[in-house]
Backbone as ProteinMPNN parsed JSONL, in Angstrom:
{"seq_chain_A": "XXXXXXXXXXXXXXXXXXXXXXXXXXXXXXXXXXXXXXXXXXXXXXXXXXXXXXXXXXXXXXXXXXXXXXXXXXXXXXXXXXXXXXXXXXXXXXXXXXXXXXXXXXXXXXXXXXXXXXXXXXXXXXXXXXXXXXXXXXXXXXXXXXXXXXXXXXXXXXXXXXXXXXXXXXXXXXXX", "coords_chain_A": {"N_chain_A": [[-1.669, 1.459, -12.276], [-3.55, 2.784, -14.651], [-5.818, 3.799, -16.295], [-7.866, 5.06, -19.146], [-14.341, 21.895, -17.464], [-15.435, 24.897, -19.046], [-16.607, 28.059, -19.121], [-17.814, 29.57, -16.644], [-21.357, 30.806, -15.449], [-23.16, 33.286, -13.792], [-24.514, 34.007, -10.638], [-27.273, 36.072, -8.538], [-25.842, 36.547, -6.264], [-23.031, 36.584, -6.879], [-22.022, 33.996, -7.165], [-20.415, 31.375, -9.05], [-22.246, 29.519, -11.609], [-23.899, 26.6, -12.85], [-23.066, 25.371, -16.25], [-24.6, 25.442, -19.171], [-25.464, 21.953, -21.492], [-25.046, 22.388, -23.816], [-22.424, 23.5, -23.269], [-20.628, 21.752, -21.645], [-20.488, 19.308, -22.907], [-18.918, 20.29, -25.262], [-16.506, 21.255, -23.332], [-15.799, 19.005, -22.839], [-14.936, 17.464, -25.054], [-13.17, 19.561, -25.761], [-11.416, 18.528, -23.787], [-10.956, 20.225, -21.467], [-11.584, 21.041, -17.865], [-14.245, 20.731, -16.414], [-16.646, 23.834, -14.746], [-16.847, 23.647, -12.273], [-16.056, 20.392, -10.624], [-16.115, 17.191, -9.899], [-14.872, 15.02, -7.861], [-14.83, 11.857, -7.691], [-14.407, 8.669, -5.771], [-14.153, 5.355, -5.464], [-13.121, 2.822, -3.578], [-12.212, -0.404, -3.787], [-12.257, -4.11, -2.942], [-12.451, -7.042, -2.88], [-15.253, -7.075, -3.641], [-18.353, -8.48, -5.133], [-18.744, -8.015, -8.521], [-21.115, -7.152, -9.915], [-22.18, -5.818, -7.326], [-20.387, -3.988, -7.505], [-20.934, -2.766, -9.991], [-23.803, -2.232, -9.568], [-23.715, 0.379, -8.02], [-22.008, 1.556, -9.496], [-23.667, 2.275, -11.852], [-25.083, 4.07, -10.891], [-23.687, 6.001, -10.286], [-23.234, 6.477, -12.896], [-25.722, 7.356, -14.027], [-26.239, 10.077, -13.475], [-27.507, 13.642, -13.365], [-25.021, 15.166, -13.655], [-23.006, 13.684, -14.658], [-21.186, 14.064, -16.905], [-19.379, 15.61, -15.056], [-18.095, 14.168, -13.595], [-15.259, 13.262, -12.218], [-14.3, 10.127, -12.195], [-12.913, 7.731, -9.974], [-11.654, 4.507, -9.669], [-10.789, 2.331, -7.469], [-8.768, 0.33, -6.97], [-7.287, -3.158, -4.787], [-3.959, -3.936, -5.189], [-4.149, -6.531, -4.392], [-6.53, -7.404, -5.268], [-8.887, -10.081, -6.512], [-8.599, -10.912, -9.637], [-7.696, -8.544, -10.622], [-7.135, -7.347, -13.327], [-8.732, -8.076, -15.035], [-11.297, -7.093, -13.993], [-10.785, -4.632, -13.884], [-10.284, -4.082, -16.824], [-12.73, -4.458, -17.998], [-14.414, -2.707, -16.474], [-13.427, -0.631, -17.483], [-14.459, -0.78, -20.664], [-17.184, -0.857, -19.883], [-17.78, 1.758, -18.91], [-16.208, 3.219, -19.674], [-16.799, 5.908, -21.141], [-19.028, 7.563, -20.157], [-18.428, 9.134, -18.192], [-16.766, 12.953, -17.416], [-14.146, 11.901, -17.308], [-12.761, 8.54, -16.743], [-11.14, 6.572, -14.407], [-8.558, 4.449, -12.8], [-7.426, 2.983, -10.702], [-4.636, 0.634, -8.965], [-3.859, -0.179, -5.981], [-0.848, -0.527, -4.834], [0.462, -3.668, -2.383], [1.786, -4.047, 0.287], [3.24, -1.515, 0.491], [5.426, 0.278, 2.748], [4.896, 1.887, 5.87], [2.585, 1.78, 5.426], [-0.624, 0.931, 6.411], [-2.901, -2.285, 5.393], [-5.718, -1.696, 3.768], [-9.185, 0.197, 3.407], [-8.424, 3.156, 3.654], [-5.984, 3.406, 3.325], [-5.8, 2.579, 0.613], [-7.925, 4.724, -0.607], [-6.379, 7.028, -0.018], [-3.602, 6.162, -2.211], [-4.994, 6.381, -4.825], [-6.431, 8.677, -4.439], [-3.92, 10.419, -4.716], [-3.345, 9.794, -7.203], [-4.558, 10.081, -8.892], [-4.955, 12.382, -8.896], [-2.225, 13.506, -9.894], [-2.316, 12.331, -12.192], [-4.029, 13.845, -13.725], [-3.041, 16.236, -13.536], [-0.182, 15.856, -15.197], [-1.435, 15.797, -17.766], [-2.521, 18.137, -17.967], [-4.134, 19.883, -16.826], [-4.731, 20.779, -14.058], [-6.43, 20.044, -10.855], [-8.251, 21.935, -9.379], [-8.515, 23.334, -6.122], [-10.451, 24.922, -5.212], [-12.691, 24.26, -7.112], [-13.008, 21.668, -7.281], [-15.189, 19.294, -5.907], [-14.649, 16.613, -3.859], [-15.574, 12.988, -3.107], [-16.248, 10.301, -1.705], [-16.611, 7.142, -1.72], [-18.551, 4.132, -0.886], [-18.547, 0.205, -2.412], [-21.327, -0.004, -1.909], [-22.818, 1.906, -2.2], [-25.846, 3.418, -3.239], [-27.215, 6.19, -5.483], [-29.706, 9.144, -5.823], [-30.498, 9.965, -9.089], [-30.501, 12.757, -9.211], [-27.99, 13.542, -7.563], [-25.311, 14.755, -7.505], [-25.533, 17.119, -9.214], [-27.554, 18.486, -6.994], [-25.759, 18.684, -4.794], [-23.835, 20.526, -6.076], [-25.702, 22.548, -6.772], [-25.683, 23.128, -3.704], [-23.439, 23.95, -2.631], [-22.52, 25.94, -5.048], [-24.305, 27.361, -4.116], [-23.355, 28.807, -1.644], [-20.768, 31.79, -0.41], [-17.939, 32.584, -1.447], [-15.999, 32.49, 0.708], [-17.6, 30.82, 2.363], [-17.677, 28.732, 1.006], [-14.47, 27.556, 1.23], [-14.501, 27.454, 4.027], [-16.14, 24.896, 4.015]], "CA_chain_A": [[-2.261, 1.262, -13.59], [-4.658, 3.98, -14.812], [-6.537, 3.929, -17.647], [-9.196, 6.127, -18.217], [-14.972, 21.609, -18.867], [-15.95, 25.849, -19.857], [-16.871, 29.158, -18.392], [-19.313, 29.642, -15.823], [-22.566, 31.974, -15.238], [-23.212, 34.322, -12.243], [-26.041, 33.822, -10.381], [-27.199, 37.252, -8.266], [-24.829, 36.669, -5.45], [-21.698, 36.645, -7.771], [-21.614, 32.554, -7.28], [-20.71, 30.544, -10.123], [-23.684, 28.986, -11.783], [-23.431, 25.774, -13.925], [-22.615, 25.987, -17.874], [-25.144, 24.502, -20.095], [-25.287, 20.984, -21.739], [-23.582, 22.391, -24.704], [-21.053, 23.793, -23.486], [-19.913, 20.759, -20.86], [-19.987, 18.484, -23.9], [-17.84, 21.268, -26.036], [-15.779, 20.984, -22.461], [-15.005, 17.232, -22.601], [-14.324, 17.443, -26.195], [-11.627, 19.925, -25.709], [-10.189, 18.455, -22.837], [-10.764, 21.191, -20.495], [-12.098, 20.41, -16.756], [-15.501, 21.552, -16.493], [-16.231, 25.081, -13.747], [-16.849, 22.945, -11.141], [-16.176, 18.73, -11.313], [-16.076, 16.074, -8.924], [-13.384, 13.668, -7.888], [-15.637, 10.362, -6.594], [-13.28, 7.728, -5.358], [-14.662, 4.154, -5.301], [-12.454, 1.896, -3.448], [-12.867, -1.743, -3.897], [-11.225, -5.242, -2.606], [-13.108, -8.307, -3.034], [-16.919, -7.223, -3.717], [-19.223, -8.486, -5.804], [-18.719, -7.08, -9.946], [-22.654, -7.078, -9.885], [-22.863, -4.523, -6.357], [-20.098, -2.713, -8.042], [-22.153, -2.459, -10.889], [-25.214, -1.369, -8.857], [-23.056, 1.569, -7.347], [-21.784, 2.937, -10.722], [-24.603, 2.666, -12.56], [-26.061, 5.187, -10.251], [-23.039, 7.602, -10.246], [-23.15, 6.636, -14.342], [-26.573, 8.23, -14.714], [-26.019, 11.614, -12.553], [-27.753, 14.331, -14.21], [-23.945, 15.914, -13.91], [-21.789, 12.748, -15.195], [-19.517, 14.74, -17.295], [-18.522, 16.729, -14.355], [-17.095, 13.763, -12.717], [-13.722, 12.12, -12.928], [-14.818, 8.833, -11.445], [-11.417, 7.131, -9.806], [-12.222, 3.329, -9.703], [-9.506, 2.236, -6.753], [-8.884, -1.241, -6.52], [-5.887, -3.37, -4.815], [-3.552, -5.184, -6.16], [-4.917, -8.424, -3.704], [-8.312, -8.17, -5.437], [-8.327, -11.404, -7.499], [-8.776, -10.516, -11.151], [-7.684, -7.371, -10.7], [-6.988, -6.567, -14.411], [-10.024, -8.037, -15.867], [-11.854, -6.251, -13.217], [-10.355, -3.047, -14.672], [-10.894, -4.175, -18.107], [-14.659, -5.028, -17.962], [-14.716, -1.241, -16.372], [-13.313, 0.566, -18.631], [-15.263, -1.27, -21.216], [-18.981, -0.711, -19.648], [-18.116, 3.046, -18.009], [-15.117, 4.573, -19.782], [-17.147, 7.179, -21.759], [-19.767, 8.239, -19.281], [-18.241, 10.706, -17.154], [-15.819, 13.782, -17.658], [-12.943, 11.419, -16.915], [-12.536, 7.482, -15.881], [-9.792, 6.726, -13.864], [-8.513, 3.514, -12.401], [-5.797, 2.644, -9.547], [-4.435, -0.327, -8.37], [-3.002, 0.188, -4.757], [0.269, -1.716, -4.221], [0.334, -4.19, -1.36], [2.962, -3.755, 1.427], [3.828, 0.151, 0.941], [6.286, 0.694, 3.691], [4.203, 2.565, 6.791], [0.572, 1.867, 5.371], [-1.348, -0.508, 6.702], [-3.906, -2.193, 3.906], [-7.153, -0.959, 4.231], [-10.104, 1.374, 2.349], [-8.142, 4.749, 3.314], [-4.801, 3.911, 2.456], [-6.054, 2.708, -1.14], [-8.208, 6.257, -1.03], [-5.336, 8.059, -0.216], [-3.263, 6.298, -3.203], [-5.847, 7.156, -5.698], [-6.175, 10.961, -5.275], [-2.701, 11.068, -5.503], [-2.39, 9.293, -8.731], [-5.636, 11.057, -9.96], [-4.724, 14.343, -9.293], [-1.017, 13.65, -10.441], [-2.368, 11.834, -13.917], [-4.939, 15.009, -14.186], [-1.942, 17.351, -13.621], [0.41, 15.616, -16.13], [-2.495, 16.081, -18.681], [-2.544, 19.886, -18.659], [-5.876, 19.57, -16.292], [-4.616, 20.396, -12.554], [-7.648, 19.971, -10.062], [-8.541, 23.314, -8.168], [-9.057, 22.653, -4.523], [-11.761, 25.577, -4.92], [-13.233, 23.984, -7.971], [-13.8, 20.258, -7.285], [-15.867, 18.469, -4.984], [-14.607, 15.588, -3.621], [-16.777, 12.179, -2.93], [-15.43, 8.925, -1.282], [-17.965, 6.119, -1.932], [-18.462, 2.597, -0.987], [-19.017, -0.018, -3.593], [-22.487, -0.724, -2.389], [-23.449, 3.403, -2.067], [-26.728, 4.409, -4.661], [-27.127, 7.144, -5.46], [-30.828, 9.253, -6.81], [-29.806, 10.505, -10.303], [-29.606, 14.26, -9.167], [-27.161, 13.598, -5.768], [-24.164, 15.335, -7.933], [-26.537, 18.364, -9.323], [-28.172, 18.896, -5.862], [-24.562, 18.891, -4.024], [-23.093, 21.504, -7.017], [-26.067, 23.929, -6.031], [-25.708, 23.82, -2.576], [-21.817, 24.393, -3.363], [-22.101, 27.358, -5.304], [-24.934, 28.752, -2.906], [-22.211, 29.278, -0.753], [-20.171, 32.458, -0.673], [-16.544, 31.917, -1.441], [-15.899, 32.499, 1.893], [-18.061, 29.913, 2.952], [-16.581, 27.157, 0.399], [-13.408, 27.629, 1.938], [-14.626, 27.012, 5.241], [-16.363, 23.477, 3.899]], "C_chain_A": [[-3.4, 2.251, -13.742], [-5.087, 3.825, -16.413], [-8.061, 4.943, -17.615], [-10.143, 5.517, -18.032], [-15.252, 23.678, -19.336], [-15.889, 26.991, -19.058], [-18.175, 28.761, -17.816], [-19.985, 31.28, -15.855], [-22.33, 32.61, -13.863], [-24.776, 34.036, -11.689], [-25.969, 35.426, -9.329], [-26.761, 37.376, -7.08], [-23.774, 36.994, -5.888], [-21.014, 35.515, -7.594], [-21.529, 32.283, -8.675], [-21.713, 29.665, -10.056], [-22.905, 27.845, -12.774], [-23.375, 25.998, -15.217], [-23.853, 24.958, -18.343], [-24.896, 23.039, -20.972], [-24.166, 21.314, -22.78], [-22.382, 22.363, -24.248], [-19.997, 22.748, -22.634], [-19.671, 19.686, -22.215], [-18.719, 19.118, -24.688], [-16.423, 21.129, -25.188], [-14.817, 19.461, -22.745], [-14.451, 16.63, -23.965], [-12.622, 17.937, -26.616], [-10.534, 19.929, -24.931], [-9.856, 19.369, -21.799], [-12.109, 20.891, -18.928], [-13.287, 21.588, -16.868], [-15.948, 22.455, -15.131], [-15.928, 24.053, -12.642], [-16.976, 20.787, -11.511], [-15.894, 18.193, -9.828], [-15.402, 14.991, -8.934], [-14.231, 12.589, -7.271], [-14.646, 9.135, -7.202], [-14.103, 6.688, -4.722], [-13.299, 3.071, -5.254], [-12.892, 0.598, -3.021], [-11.698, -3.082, -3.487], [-12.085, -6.005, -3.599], [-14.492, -8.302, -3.498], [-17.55, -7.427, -4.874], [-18.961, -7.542, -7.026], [-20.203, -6.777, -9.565], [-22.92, -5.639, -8.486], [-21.906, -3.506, -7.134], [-20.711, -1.817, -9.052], [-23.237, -1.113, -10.849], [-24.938, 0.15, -8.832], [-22.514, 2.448, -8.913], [-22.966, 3.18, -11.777], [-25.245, 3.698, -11.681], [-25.423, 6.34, -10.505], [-23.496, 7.6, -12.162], [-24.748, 7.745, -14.814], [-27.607, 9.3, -13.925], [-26.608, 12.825, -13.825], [-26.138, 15.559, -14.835], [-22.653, 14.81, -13.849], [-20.692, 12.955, -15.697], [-19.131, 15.58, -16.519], [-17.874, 15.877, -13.7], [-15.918, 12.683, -13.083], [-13.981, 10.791, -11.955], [-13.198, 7.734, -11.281], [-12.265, 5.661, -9.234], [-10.926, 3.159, -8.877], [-9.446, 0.933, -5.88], [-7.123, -1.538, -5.96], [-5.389, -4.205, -5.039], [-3.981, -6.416, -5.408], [-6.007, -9.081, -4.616], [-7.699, -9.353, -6.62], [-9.081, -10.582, -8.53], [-8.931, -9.358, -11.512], [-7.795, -6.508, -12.411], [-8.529, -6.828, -15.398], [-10.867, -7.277, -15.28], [-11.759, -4.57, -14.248], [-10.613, -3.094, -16.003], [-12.575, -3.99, -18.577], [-15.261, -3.469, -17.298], [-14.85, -0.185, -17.186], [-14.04, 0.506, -19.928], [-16.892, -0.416, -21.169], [-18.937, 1.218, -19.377], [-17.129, 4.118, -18.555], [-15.839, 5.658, -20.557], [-18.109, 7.885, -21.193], [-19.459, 8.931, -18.636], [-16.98, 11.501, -18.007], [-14.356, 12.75, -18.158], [-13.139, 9.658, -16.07], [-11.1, 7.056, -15.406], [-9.496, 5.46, -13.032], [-6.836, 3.124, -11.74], [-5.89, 1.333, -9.063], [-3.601, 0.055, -7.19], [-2.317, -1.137, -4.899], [-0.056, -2.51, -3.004], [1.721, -3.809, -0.762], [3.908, -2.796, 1.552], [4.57, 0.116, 2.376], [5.613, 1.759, 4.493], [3.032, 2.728, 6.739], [0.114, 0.521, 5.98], [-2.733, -0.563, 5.723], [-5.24, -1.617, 4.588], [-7.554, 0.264, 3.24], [-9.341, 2.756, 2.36], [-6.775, 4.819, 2.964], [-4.827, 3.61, 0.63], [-6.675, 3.858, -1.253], [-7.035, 6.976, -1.393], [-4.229, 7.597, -1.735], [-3.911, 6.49, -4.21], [-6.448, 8.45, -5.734], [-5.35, 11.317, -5.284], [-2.392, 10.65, -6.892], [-3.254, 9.829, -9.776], [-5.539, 12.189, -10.25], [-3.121, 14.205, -10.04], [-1.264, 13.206, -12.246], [-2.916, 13.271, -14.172], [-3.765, 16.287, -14.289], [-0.841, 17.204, -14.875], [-0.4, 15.666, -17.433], [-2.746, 17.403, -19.003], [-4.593, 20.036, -17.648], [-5.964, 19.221, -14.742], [-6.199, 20.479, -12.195], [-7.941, 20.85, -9.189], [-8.899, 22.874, -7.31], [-10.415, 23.792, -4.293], [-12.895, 25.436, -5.811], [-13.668, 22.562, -8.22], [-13.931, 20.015, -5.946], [-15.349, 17.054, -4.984], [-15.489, 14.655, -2.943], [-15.916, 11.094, -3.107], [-16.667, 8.461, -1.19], [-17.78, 4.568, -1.51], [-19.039, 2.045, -2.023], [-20.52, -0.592, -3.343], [-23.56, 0.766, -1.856], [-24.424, 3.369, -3.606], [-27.083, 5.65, -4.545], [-28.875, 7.538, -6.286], [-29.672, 10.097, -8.035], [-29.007, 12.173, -10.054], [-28.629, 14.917, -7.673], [-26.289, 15.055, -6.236], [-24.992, 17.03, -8.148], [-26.718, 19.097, -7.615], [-26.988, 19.117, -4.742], [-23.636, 20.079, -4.532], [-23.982, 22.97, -6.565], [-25.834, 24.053, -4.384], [-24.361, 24.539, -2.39], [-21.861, 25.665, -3.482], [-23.37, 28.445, -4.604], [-24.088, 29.647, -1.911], [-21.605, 30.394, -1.084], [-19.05, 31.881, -0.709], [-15.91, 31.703, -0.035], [-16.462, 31.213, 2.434], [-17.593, 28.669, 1.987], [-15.72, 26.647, 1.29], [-13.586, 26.85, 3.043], [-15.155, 24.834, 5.27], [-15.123, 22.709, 3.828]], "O_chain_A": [[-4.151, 2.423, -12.781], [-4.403, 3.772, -17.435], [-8.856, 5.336, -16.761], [-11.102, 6.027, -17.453], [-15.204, 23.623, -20.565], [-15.024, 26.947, -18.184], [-19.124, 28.064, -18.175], [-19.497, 32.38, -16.114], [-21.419, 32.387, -13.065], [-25.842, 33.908, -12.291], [-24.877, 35.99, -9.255], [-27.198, 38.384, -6.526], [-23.297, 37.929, -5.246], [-19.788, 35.497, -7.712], [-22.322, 32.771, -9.481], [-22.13, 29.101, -9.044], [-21.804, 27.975, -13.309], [-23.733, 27.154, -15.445], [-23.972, 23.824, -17.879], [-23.686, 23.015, -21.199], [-23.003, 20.914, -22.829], [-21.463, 21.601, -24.547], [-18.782, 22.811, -22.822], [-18.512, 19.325, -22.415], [-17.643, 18.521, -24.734], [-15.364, 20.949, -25.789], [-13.632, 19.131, -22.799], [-13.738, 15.631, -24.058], [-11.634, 17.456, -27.17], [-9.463, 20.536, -24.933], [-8.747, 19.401, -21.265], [-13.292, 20.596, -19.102], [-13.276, 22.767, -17.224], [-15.615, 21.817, -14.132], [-14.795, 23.76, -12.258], [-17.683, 20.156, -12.297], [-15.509, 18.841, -8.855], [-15.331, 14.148, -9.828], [-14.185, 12.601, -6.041], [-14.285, 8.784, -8.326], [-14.699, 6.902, -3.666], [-12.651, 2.617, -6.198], [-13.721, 0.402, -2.132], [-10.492, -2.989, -3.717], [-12.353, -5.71, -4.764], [-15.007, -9.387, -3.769], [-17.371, -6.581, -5.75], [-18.926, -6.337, -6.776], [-20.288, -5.928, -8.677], [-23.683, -4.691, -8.673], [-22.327, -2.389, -7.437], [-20.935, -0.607, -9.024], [-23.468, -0.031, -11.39], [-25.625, 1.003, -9.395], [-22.658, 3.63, -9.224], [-23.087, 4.224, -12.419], [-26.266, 4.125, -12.221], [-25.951, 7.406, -10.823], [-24.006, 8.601, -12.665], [-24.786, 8.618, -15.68], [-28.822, 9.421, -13.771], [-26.178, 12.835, -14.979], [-26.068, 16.33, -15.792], [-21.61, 14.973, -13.215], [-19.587, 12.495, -15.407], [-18.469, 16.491, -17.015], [-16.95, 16.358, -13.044], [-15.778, 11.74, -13.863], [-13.633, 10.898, -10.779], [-12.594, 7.178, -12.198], [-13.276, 5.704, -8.534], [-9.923, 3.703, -9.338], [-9.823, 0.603, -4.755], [-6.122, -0.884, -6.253], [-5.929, -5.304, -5.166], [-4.148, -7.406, -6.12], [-6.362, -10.243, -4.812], [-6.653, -9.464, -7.259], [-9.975, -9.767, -8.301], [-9.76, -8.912, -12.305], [-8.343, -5.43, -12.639], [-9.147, -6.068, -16.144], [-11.414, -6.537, -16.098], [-12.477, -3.85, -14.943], [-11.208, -2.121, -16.465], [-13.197, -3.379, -19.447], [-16.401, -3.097, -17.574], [-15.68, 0.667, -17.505], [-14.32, 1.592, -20.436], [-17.486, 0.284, -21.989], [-19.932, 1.899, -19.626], [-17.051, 5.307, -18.244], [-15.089, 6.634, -20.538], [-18.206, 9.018, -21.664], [-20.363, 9.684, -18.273], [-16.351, 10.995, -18.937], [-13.713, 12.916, -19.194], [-13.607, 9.594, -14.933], [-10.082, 7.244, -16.072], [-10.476, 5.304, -12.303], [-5.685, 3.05, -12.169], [-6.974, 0.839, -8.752], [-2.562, 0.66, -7.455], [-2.755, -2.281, -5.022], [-1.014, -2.013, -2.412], [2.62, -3.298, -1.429], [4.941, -2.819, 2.22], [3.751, -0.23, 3.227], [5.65, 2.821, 3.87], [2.335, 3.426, 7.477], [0.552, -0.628, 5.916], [-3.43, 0.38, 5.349], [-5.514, -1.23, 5.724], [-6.833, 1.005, 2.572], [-9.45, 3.507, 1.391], [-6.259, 5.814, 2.455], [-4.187, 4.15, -0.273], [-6.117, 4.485, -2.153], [-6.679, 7.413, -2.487], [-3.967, 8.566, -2.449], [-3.106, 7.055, -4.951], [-6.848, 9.121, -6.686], [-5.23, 12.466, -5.709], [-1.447, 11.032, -7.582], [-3.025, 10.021, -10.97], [-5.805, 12.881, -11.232], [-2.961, 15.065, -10.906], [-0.628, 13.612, -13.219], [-2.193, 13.954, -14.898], [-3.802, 17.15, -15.166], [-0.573, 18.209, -15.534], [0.376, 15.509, -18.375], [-3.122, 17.792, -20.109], [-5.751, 20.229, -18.017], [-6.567, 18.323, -14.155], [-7.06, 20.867, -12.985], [-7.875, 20.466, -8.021], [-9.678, 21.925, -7.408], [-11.253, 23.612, -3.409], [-13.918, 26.101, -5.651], [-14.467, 22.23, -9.096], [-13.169, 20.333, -5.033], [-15.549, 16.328, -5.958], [-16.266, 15.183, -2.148], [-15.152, 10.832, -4.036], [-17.642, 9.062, -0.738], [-16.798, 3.933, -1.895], [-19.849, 2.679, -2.701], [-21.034, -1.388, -4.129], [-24.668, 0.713, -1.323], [-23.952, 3.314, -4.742], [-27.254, 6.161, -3.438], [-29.379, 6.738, -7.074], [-28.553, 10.591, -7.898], [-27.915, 12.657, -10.349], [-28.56, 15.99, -7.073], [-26.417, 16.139, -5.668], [-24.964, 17.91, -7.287], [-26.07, 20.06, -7.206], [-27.326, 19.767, -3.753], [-22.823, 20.611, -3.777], [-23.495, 24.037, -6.192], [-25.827, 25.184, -3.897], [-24.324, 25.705, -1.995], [-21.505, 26.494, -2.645], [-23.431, 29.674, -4.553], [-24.197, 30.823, -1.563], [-21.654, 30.466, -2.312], [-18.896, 30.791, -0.158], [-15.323, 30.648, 0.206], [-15.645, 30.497, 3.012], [-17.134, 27.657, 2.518], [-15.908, 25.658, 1.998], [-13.029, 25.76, 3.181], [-14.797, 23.919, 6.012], [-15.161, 21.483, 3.727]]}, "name": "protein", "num_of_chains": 1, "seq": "XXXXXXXXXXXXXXXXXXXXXXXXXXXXXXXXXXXXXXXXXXXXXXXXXXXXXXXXXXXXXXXXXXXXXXXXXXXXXXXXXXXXXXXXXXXXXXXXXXXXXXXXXXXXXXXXXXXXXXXXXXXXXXXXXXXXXXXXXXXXXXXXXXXXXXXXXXXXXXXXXXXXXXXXXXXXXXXX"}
């Protein structure tokens, strides 16, 4: 179940630099993934709406929110799974680039349940929805970020992880 950016600058290495407010809004308007974006994958069973809460309100007010596609990755066990997902998409669907929401099946054939086989089905169904959208996910252009639901975050985690990013030579991306 799933429900639910521009050109970049140069800085005087020949790194990409971030795009201005305009133009990430102009980005998410026209549906185009912004230079650099962030896949953060919050997988959840049983915990507390209220810590989940806690935990997105922090990613929710990232000084670089519209850069991230925020995958909400619950499984089908949790009890009230759909209102769960409802009451999400509700409070959080317009705050970032992209909201995104998975239910992991129970009793997949060779998984055993647990936090990384629901990860692993939610960046395949994120990057496969984002691909069927016209909006593949560059492996040299997003940052990925696996979170627990009781991780806070200070406002500029996302910012302060994007410059150290494009401090990097391409060369050195790669290697991260």
């Amino acid at each position: 179940s799933v429900n639910a950016n521009g050109s970049a600058n140069e800085n005087a290495n020949g790194n990409d630099m971030d795009t201005n407010d305009d133009e990430i809004l102009e980005s998410v308007e026209s549906g185009t993934l912004p230079p650099l974006c962030h896949l953060v994958i919050m997988t959840g069973f049983d915990e507390p709406v209220d810590l989940i809460c806690a935990t997105l309100d922090t990613v929710a007010m990232q000084t670089k929110a519209k850069h991230i596609i925020l995958v909400i990755a619950l499984e089908e066990r949790t009890p009230s799974v759909l209102e769960k997902a409802n009451f999400f998409d509700t409070r959080y669907g317009d705050l970032f680039f992209r909201l995104i929401q998975t239910v992991h099946p129970s009793g997949l054939p060779g998984e055993i349940a647990g936090t990384c086989s629901n990860a692993n089905w939610a960046v395949r169904q994120a990057t496969a929805l984002m691909r069927d959208e016209g909006m593949p996910l560059d492996p040299e252009t997003t940052l990925l970020t696996k979170l627990d639901t009781d991780t806070l975050f200070l406002p500029t985690h996302f910012e302060v992880l994007e410059n150290e990013f494009l401090a990097l030579s391409k060369e050195e991306r790669v290697a991260v």
